Amino acid sequence: MGYALTGAFVIGLAAYAGYRAATPQKYLVTNRHPESNDQIEKVLESLKISDESLQQIMLLLEDEMNAGLSPAMHKNAVVKMFPTYVRSTPDGSEVGQVLALDLGGTNFRVLLINLLGHAQINLTSKIFVIPQSIMLGEGMNLFRHLADCLLDFMKKENLVRTSVRYPLGFTFSFPCKQEGLASARLTSWTKGFTCAGVVNEDVVKMLQRALDEKNINVQCVALVNDTVGTLMACAYKDPHTAIGLILGTGTNACYMEQLNKVGTWDGDHSEPKQVIINMEWGAFGDNNKLNHIRTKYDEEVDLSSLNPGKQIFEKMISGMYMGEIVRLIMLDLMQQDLLFLGHREGYSGYKAPLFSRGGFYTKFVSTVETDEGIGFSNTRRVLEDIGIRNPTYDDCAIVQHISRHVSKRAARLAGAGMAVLINRINRPNVTVGVDGSLYRYHPRFKRNMEKCMHALVNKHIKFKLALSDDGSGKGAALVASVADRTLRRKPLLSEESEHDEPGTPINFHRKFDTPY
């Protein structure tokens, strides 16, 4: 379908504008609920998904999950269900210091997390820049730069002590094939990085080599996915946490699965017989299983994206695409003489953001939906930002109505996915740790998700959505702290005191029956 919507719109727009100018009174809408127009409702009907349809989608998702966990079907599965090798969660009693390194773009963070016990955390961090020469240069130079910045941070925090070796959690937000808790091979660079000699190499080993070259007293004990970090950061405060969910620019989920259901597991089968699974659920539907709920707007968003045919579920939910779906619907209604008709100069030209792909940001959806009553002050400002001069009441009401339909569909799809995981875990109480700008800032997303989940989650299970805090930072440190339980037994770190005080390297003096 490609650019059919936009193309048809542009072809007819000049004639449409002249016709409107000649007969403006025809388009004045007297209905004080203009969004209830039958023609508008017909357009938006395609975005509505019933509870019955969601139940069918839940069955499809569980089938795809089982395929991803099956050694015979994993290779061709679209929902990959990668084991993360994280097998325990923190319980809030941990005490000590952990370092974290969060690399996800041109800036990166170094963090020192003080675990104070009783689920209390103090955090110190610093942001460093990665020069373009390093982003495009030899691979080991990148890791040497990370090591230099970490050392600079540690000197300022007075952590450079040869008698102590600090555990570090490494959030590395690039595509990797994880082979162990502290082992992962880069599959491809993204985000403008092209460092030579890193693809197919173990990035943890490369980081550790750079640390050891400079005699830095740090051991990288875990490589962390941001979704897992979200789960772990929430679990430190709530022991019922068993699911992590990202709802931001992209979307992903992870959850604690029983080992006997993980056919792809290649680790030991000691207690606890469980492991956190990184679902990579954004790819749900890449095999056409969701075509029956996709609209012409979804198809156009996909075809004009950088990865056509990929991440189909994500493109119906996440912040990268939600605003674009709203924009395409506005253009469609405009073409049908149903929107932006109450004034002669309703738009400012073809170069306005309204007519440009990506010109209606998802943050605009959130802003529009914050309006209550008939003033529409936020919506008016947004419409003027995208090139609509002096928008009418009707314009604002209709655009808010479109936004609510698009965001509600996204929330219900995310809620159905969560219901699958909660029902599968089947514990009396389940907490979902959630992070991401879409969930954090949209005024109705959480409410719409919860309403959907209450209809779909088994009635004997109580669930809660909890906003997680800094999964890529605190979460990485907490994964490292849990990993350190086992490394302590070797022992790796100093164990001079029977009772560590807050501010010392992590030490676990209570007994653990099982490794992480």
Coordinates of C-alpha atoms in Angstrom, one line a residue:
M1 CA 0.0 0.0 0.0
G2 CA 3.1 2.2 0.6
Y3 CA 2.3 5.9 0.5
A4 CA -1.2 5.4 -0.9
L5 CA -2.9 7.4 1.8
T6 CA -0.5 10.3 1.7
G7 CA -0.3 10.2 -2.1
A8 CA -4.0 10.3 -2.6
F9 CA -4.3 13.0 -0.1
V10 CA -1.7 15.3 -1.7
I11 CA -3.2 14.8 -5.2
G12 CA -6.6 16.0 -4.2
L13 CA -5.7 18.6 -1.7
A14 CA -5.4 21.6 -4.0
A15 CA -8.8 21.1 -5.5
Y16 CA -10.2 20.3 -2.0
A17 CA -8.8 23.6 -0.6
G18 CA -10.3 25.7 -3.4
Y19 CA -13.7 24.0 -3.1
R20 CA -13.7 24.5 0.7
A21 CA -12.9 28.2 0.3
A22 CA -15.8 28.6 -2.1
T23 CA -18.4 27.0 0.1
P24 CA -17.2 27.3 3.7
Q25 CA -20.6 27.2 5.3
K26 CA -21.2 23.6 4.2
Y27 CA -18.6 22.3 6.6
L28 CA -19.6 24.1 9.8
V29 CA -20.5 21.4 12.2
T30 CA -23.3 22.1 14.7
N31 CA -23.1 18.8 16.6
R32 CA -21.4 19.5 20.0
H33 CA -20.0 16.0 19.9
P34 CA -18.4 16.2 16.4
E35 CA -16.3 13.1 17.2
S36 CA -19.5 11.1 17.2
N37 CA -20.0 11.6 13.5
D38 CA -20.9 8.3 11.9
Q39 CA -18.3 8.6 9.1
I40 CA -15.6 9.3 11.7
E41 CA -16.7 6.3 13.8
K42 CA -16.6 4.1 10.7
V43 CA -12.9 5.1 10.2
L44 CA -12.0 4.5 13.9
E45 CA -14.0 1.2 14.1
S46 CA -10.9 -0.6 12.7
L47 CA -9.0 0.3 15.8
K48 CA -11.4 -1.3 18.2
I49 CA -10.4 -4.8 19.5
S50 CA -13.0 -6.7 21.5
D51 CA -12.2 -8.7 24.6
E52 CA -13.0 -11.9 22.6
S53 CA -10.4 -10.8 19.9
L54 CA -7.9 -10.1 22.6
Q55 CA -8.4 -13.6 24.0
Q56 CA -7.6 -15.0 20.6
I57 CA -4.5 -12.8 20.4
M58 CA -3.5 -14.2 23.8
L59 CA -3.6 -17.7 22.6
L60 CA -1.6 -16.8 19.5
L61 CA 1.1 -15.1 21.7
E62 CA 1.4 -18.1 24.0
D63 CA 1.8 -20.4 20.9
E64 CA 4.6 -18.1 19.7
M65 CA 6.2 -18.1 23.2
N66 CA 6.2 -21.9 23.2
A67 CA 7.8 -22.0 19.8
G68 CA 10.6 -19.6 20.9
L69 CA 11.3 -21.9 23.9
S70 CA 11.3 -25.1 21.8
P71 CA 14.7 -26.2 20.5
A72 CA 13.1 -27.6 17.4
M73 CA 11.2 -24.4 16.6
H74 CA 13.3 -21.7 18.1
K75 CA 15.3 -20.9 14.9
N76 CA 12.2 -19.9 13.0
A77 CA 10.2 -18.5 15.9
V78 CA 9.4 -14.8 15.7
V79 CA 9.2 -14.3 19.5
K80 CA 12.7 -15.4 20.4
M81 CA 12.3 -16.0 24.2
F82 CA 16.0 -15.7 25.0
P83 CA 17.1 -17.1 28.4
T84 CA 19.0 -14.3 30.3
Y85 CA 20.8 -16.6 32.8
V86 CA 19.4 -14.4 35.6
R87 CA 17.7 -16.9 38.0
S88 CA 17.1 -15.0 41.2
T89 CA 15.8 -11.6 42.1
P90 CA 16.9 -9.3 44.9
D91 CA 14.8 -9.3 48.1
G92 CA 15.7 -5.8 49.5
S93 CA 18.0 -7.0 52.2
E94 CA 21.3 -6.6 50.2
V95 CA 23.8 -4.2 51.6
G96 CA 26.9 -2.8 49.9
Q97 CA 28.2 -1.0 46.8
V98 CA 27.8 -2.0 43.2
L99 CA 28.9 -0.3 40.0
A100 CA 27.0 -0.1 36.8
L101 CA 27.9 1.0 33.3
D102 CA 25.0 2.0 31.0
L103 CA 25.9 2.2 27.3
G104 CA 23.1 2.9 24.9
G105 CA 24.2 5.7 22.6
T106 CA 26.6 8.6 22.2
N107 CA 26.4 9.2 25.9
F108 CA 26.9 6.7 28.6
R109 CA 26.6 6.6 32.4
V110 CA 28.7 5.3 35.2
L111 CA 26.8 4.7 38.4
L112 CA 27.6 3.8 42.0
I113 CA 24.7 2.2 43.8
N114 CA 24.8 2.0 47.6
L115 CA 22.4 -0.8 48.7
L116 CA 21.4 0.2 52.3
G117 CA 19.1 -2.7 53.1
H118 CA 15.3 -2.5 53.7
A119 CA 14.9 -1.8 50.0
Q120 CA 16.7 1.5 50.2
I121 CA 19.2 2.7 47.6
N122 CA 21.5 5.7 47.2
L123 CA 22.8 6.5 43.8
T124 CA 25.6 8.6 42.4
S125 CA 26.2 8.8 38.7
K126 CA 28.0 10.7 36.0
I127 CA 27.4 11.0 32.3
F128 CA 30.3 10.8 29.8
V129 CA 30.5 11.4 26.1
I130 CA 31.8 9.0 23.5
P131 CA 33.6 11.0 20.7
Q132 CA 32.7 10.1 17.2
S133 CA 36.2 9.1 16.5
I134 CA 35.8 6.3 19.0
M135 CA 32.3 5.4 17.8
L136 CA 33.8 4.8 14.3
G137 CA 37.2 3.5 15.3
E138 CA 38.9 0.3 16.5
G139 CA 36.8 -1.7 18.9
M140 CA 39.2 -2.1 21.8
N141 CA 39.5 1.7 21.9
L142 CA 35.8 2.0 22.8
F143 CA 36.2 -0.3 25.7
R144 CA 39.4 1.5 26.8
H145 CA 37.5 4.7 26.7
L146 CA 34.8 3.2 28.9
A147 CA 37.5 2.0 31.3
D148 CA 39.2 5.4 31.4
C149 CA 35.9 7.1 32.3
L150 CA 35.1 4.4 34.9
L151 CA 38.5 5.0 36.5
D152 CA 37.9 8.7 36.5
F153 CA 34.6 8.2 38.3
M154 CA 36.0 5.8 40.8
K155 CA 38.9 8.1 41.7
K156 CA 36.3 10.9 42.5
E157 CA 34.3 8.5 44.6
N158 CA 37.4 7.2 46.4
L159 CA 36.9 3.6 45.2
V160 CA 40.3 2.8 43.9
R161 CA 41.5 0.3 46.5
T162 CA 43.6 -2.7 45.6
S163 CA 42.1 -4.8 48.4
V164 CA 38.6 -4.6 47.0
R165 CA 37.2 -5.8 43.7
Y166 CA 33.9 -4.2 42.9
P167 CA 31.1 -6.1 41.0
L168 CA 29.8 -4.3 37.9
G169 CA 26.6 -4.7 35.9
F170 CA 27.0 -3.7 32.2
T171 CA 23.9 -2.5 30.3
F172 CA 24.8 -2.8 26.7
S173 CA 21.9 -1.7 24.5
F174 CA 22.9 -3.3 21.2
P175 CA 21.8 -6.5 19.6
C176 CA 23.6 -9.4 21.3
K177 CA 23.5 -13.2 21.6
Q178 CA 23.8 -13.9 25.3
E179 CA 25.8 -17.0 26.1
G180 CA 25.9 -16.6 29.9
L181 CA 25.2 -14.1 32.6
A182 CA 28.5 -12.4 31.9
S183 CA 28.9 -13.4 28.3
A184 CA 27.3 -12.0 25.1
R185 CA 28.4 -11.6 21.5
L186 CA 27.5 -8.5 19.6
T187 CA 25.5 -9.4 16.5
S188 CA 25.4 -6.0 14.9
W189 CA 26.1 -2.3 15.6
T190 CA 23.3 0.2 15.6
K191 CA 22.9 3.9 16.7
G192 CA 25.7 5.1 14.6
F193 CA 28.5 2.9 16.0
T194 CA 30.7 1.0 13.6
C195 CA 33.6 0.0 15.8
A196 CA 35.8 -2.6 14.1
G197 CA 36.6 -5.9 15.6
V198 CA 33.6 -6.2 17.9
V199 CA 30.8 -7.9 16.0
N200 CA 30.7 -11.6 16.9
E201 CA 33.1 -10.9 19.9
D202 CA 32.2 -11.3 23.6
V203 CA 31.7 -7.7 24.7
V204 CA 32.0 -8.6 28.4
K205 CA 35.5 -10.1 27.8
M206 CA 36.5 -7.0 25.8
L207 CA 35.4 -4.7 28.6
Q208 CA 37.1 -6.8 31.3
R209 CA 40.3 -6.9 29.2
A210 CA 40.3 -3.0 29.1
L211 CA 39.7 -2.9 32.9
D212 CA 42.5 -5.3 33.6
E213 CA 44.9 -3.5 31.3
K214 CA 44.5 -0.4 33.6
N215 CA 44.5 -2.5 36.8
I216 CA 41.0 -1.3 37.7
N217 CA 39.6 -3.2 40.7
V218 CA 36.3 -4.1 39.0
Q219 CA 34.9 -7.4 37.8
C220 CA 32.1 -7.3 35.2
V221 CA 29.8 -10.0 36.6
A222 CA 26.6 -9.4 34.4
L223 CA 25.5 -8.1 31.1
V224 CA 22.0 -6.7 31.4
N225 CA 19.1 -6.2 29.1
D226 CA 17.1 -3.0 30.1
T227 CA 13.9 -5.0 30.4
V228 CA 15.5 -7.4 32.9
G229 CA 16.9 -4.4 34.7
T230 CA 13.4 -3.0 35.0
L231 CA 12.2 -6.2 36.6
M232 CA 15.2 -6.3 39.0
A233 CA 14.9 -2.6 40.0
C234 CA 11.3 -3.2 40.9
A235 CA 11.9 -6.5 42.7
Y236 CA 14.3 -4.8 45.1
K237 CA 11.3 -3.0 46.6
D238 CA 8.6 -5.6 45.8
P239 CA 9.4 -9.3 46.1
H240 CA 6.3 -10.2 44.1
T241 CA 7.8 -8.8 41.0
A242 CA 8.1 -11.4 38.3
I243 CA 7.6 -9.4 35.0
G244 CA 9.5 -6.5 33.5
L245 CA 7.9 -4.4 30.8
I246 CA 9.2 -1.5 28.6
L247 CA 6.7 0.8 27.0
G248 CA 8.7 3.7 25.5
T249 CA 10.1 4.4 22.1
G250 CA 10.0 0.6 21.7
T251 CA 8.5 -2.2 23.7
N252 CA 9.7 -5.5 25.2
A253 CA 8.9 -7.8 28.1
C254 CA 10.6 -10.3 30.3
Y255 CA 9.3 -12.7 33.0
M256 CA 10.4 -15.5 35.3
E257 CA 9.9 -18.9 33.7
Q258 CA 10.1 -22.4 35.0
L259 CA 13.2 -24.3 33.7
N260 CA 11.1 -27.3 32.7
K261 CA 9.4 -25.1 30.1
V262 CA 12.6 -23.7 28.6
G263 CA 13.7 -26.3 26.0
T264 CA 16.5 -24.0 24.8
W265 CA 18.1 -23.9 28.3
D266 CA 21.8 -24.9 28.2
G267 CA 22.7 -24.2 31.8
D268 CA 22.6 -26.3 34.9
H269 CA 19.3 -27.5 36.4
S270 CA 20.1 -26.8 40.0
E271 CA 17.8 -24.8 42.2
P272 CA 16.1 -22.4 41.7
K273 CA 14.6 -24.1 38.7
Q274 CA 13.7 -20.9 37.0
V275 CA 15.2 -18.2 34.7
I276 CA 14.2 -14.8 33.4
I277 CA 13.2 -14.9 29.8
N278 CA 13.8 -11.9 27.5
M279 CA 10.9 -12.3 25.2
E280 CA 11.7 -9.7 22.4
W281 CA 7.9 -9.6 22.0
G282 CA 8.0 -6.6 19.6
A283 CA 8.4 -9.1 16.8
F284 CA 5.1 -10.8 17.6
G285 CA 3.1 -10.8 14.3
D286 CA 6.1 -10.8 12.0
N287 CA 4.8 -14.1 10.6
N288 CA 1.5 -12.4 9.6
K289 CA -0.4 -13.9 12.6
L290 CA -1.7 -10.4 13.6
N291 CA -2.8 -9.3 10.1
H292 CA -6.5 -9.7 11.0
I293 CA -6.2 -6.7 13.5
R294 CA -3.9 -4.5 11.5
T295 CA -5.4 -1.4 9.8
K296 CA -4.4 0.4 6.6
Y297 CA -2.7 2.9 8.9
D298 CA -0.6 0.2 10.5
E299 CA 0.3 -1.1 7.1
E300 CA 1.5 2.3 5.9
V301 CA 3.5 2.9 9.1
D302 CA 5.2 -0.5 8.5
L303 CA 5.9 0.0 4.8
S304 CA 7.4 3.4 5.3
S305 CA 9.6 2.3 8.3
L306 CA 13.2 1.4 8.3
N307 CA 12.4 -2.3 8.9
P308 CA 9.3 -3.3 6.9
G309 CA 7.7 -6.5 8.0
K310 CA 9.6 -6.5 11.3
Q311 CA 8.5 -5.6 14.8
I312 CA 4.8 -5.7 13.9
F313 CA 3.5 -5.8 17.5
E314 CA 5.8 -3.0 18.5
K315 CA 4.5 -0.8 15.7
M316 CA 1.0 -1.1 17.1
I317 CA 2.0 -0.1 20.6
S318 CA 5.2 1.8 21.1
G319 CA 6.0 5.5 21.2
M320 CA 8.0 5.4 18.0
Y321 CA 4.9 4.8 15.9
M322 CA 1.8 5.9 17.8
G323 CA 2.0 9.5 16.8
E324 CA 2.4 8.5 13.1
I325 CA -0.7 6.4 13.2
V326 CA -2.7 9.4 14.6
R327 CA -1.2 11.6 11.8
L328 CA -2.3 9.2 9.1
I329 CA -5.8 9.0 10.4
M330 CA -6.0 12.8 10.5
L331 CA -4.9 13.0 6.9
D332 CA -7.5 10.4 6.0
L333 CA -10.3 12.3 7.7
M334 CA -9.1 15.6 6.1
Q335 CA -9.2 13.9 2.7
Q336 CA -12.8 12.9 3.4
D337 CA -13.8 16.4 4.4
L338 CA -14.3 15.4 8.0
L339 CA -11.6 17.4 9.8
F340 CA -10.0 20.9 9.8
L341 CA -13.0 22.4 7.8
G342 CA -14.3 25.2 10.1
H343 CA -12.1 27.9 8.7
R344 CA -10.7 29.0 5.4
E345 CA -7.0 28.9 6.4
G346 CA -7.0 25.6 8.2
Y347 CA -3.5 24.6 7.3
S348 CA -0.3 26.4 6.5
G349 CA 1.0 24.5 3.6
Y350 CA 2.4 21.2 2.4
K351 CA 5.6 21.7 4.3
A352 CA 3.8 21.8 7.7
P353 CA 4.6 18.9 10.1
L354 CA 1.1 17.5 9.5
F355 CA 2.1 16.5 6.0
S356 CA 5.5 15.1 6.9
R357 CA 6.2 11.5 8.1
G358 CA 6.9 11.6 11.8
G359 CA 5.5 15.2 12.1
F360 CA 3.0 14.3 14.8
Y361 CA 5.1 13.1 17.8
T362 CA 3.8 10.6 20.3
K363 CA 4.3 13.2 23.0
F364 CA 1.6 15.2 21.2
V365 CA -0.8 12.2 21.8
S366 CA -0.2 12.4 25.5
T367 CA -0.5 16.2 25.5
V368 CA -3.8 16.1 23.6
E369 CA -5.3 13.5 26.0
T370 CA -4.5 15.6 29.1
D371 CA -7.2 18.1 28.0
E372 CA -10.4 18.0 30.0
G373 CA -13.6 20.0 29.3
I374 CA -14.2 22.3 26.3
G375 CA -11.2 24.6 26.4
F376 CA -8.7 22.2 24.6
S377 CA -5.8 24.6 25.3
N378 CA -3.2 21.8 25.0
T379 CA -4.8 20.4 21.8
R380 CA -5.0 23.9 20.2
R381 CA -1.3 24.4 20.9
V382 CA -0.3 21.0 19.4
L383 CA -2.4 21.6 16.3
E384 CA -0.9 25.0 15.7
D385 CA 2.6 23.4 16.1
I386 CA 1.8 21.0 13.3
G387 CA 0.5 23.8 11.0
I388 CA -3.2 24.1 11.7
R389 CA -4.0 27.8 12.3
N390 CA -6.8 28.7 14.6
P391 CA -8.2 25.2 15.1
T392 CA -11.9 25.0 15.9
Y393 CA -13.6 23.3 18.8
D394 CA -14.6 20.5 16.4
D395 CA -11.1 20.0 15.2
C396 CA -9.8 19.7 18.7
A397 CA -12.5 17.3 19.8
I398 CA -12.0 15.0 16.8
V399 CA -8.2 14.9 17.1
Q400 CA -8.5 14.1 20.8
H401 CA -11.0 11.3 19.9
I402 CA -8.6 9.9 17.4
S403 CA -5.7 10.0 19.9
R404 CA -7.8 8.2 22.5
H405 CA -8.7 5.4 20.1
V406 CA -5.1 4.8 19.1
S407 CA -3.6 4.9 22.6
K408 CA -6.4 2.8 24.0
R409 CA -5.8 0.1 21.4
A410 CA -2.1 0.1 22.3
A411 CA -2.8 -0.1 26.0
R412 CA -5.2 -3.0 25.5
L413 CA -2.7 -4.9 23.3
A414 CA 0.0 -4.4 26.0
G415 CA -2.5 -5.4 28.7
A416 CA -3.4 -8.6 26.8
G417 CA 0.3 -9.5 26.6
M418 CA 0.7 -8.9 30.3
A419 CA -2.4 -11.1 31.0
V420 CA -0.7 -14.0 29.1
L421 CA 2.4 -13.7 31.3
I422 CA 0.5 -13.3 34.6
N423 CA -1.7 -16.3 33.9
R424 CA 1.3 -18.4 32.9
I425 CA 3.2 -17.5 36.0
N426 CA 0.1 -18.3 38.0
R427 CA 1.2 -17.0 41.4
P428 CA -1.4 -15.6 43.9
N429 CA 0.3 -12.1 43.7
V430 CA 2.3 -10.8 40.7
T431 CA 3.8 -7.4 40.3
V432 CA 4.8 -6.0 36.9
G433 CA 7.7 -3.6 36.9
V434 CA 7.1 -1.1 34.1
D435 CA 9.3 1.7 32.6
G436 CA 9.4 3.8 29.5
S437 CA 8.2 7.2 28.5
L438 CA 4.9 6.1 27.0
Y439 CA 3.8 4.5 30.2
R440 CA 5.4 7.1 32.4
Y441 CA 3.9 10.2 30.7
H442 CA 0.7 9.2 28.9
P443 CA -2.3 10.2 31.1
R444 CA -4.5 7.2 30.4
F445 CA -2.2 4.3 29.4
K446 CA -1.9 2.7 32.8
R447 CA -5.7 3.0 33.5
N448 CA -6.6 1.5 30.1
M449 CA -4.1 -1.3 30.5
E450 CA -5.3 -2.2 34.0
K451 CA -9.0 -2.2 32.9
C452 CA -8.2 -4.6 30.1
M453 CA -6.1 -6.8 32.4
H454 CA -8.8 -7.1 35.0
A455 CA -11.0 -8.6 32.2
L456 CA -8.4 -11.1 31.0
V457 CA -6.3 -12.2 34.1
N458 CA -7.5 -15.2 35.9
K459 CA -9.7 -14.1 38.8
H460 CA -7.7 -15.9 41.5
I461 CA -4.6 -13.8 40.7
K462 CA -4.0 -10.4 42.2
F463 CA -1.7 -8.2 40.0
K464 CA -0.2 -4.8 40.3
L465 CA 1.6 -2.5 37.8
A466 CA 4.5 -0.6 39.5
L467 CA 6.6 2.1 37.9
S468 CA 10.2 0.9 37.9
D469 CA 13.0 3.3 38.5
D470 CA 16.1 3.3 36.3
G471 CA 16.2 -0.3 35.1
S472 CA 19.3 0.3 32.9
G473 CA 21.2 1.8 35.9
K474 CA 19.9 0.5 39.2
G475 CA 18.6 -2.7 37.6
A476 CA 22.0 -3.4 36.1
A477 CA 23.6 -3.0 39.5
L478 CA 21.0 -5.3 41.1
V479 CA 21.6 -8.0 38.6
A480 CA 25.3 -7.7 39.4
S481 CA 24.5 -8.0 43.1
V482 CA 22.5 -11.2 42.6
A483 CA 25.3 -12.6 40.4
D484 CA 27.8 -11.7 43.1
R485 CA 26.1 -14.2 45.5
T486 CA 27.7 -17.0 43.6
L487 CA 31.0 -15.3 43.0
R488 CA 31.3 -14.6 46.7
R489 CA 31.6 -18.3 47.4
K490 CA 34.9 -18.5 45.5
P491 CA 35.5 -15.9 47.2
L492 CA 36.0 -13.0 44.8
L493 CA 35.8 -10.0 47.1
S494 CA 37.1 -9.1 50.5
E495 CA 35.2 -10.7 53.4
E496 CA 36.9 -9.1 56.4
S497 CA 33.9 -8.2 58.4
E498 CA 31.1 -10.3 59.8
H499 CA 28.7 -7.4 59.5
D500 CA 29.2 -5.0 56.5
E501 CA 28.0 -1.5 56.8
P502 CA 26.3 0.4 54.0
G503 CA 28.9 1.8 51.7
T504 CA 31.1 -1.3 51.6
P505 CA 31.3 -3.7 48.6
I506 CA 28.4 -6.2 48.5
N507 CA 28.6 -9.0 50.9
F508 CA 25.8 -11.6 51.6
H509 CA 26.0 -13.1 55.0
R510 CA 22.6 -14.7 55.0
K511 CA 22.5 -18.2 53.6
F512 CA 21.3 -18.8 50.1
D513 CA 20.2 -22.3 49.3
T514 CA 20.7 -21.9 45.6
P515 CA 22.9 -20.1 43.1
Y516 CA 21.4 -17.3 40.9

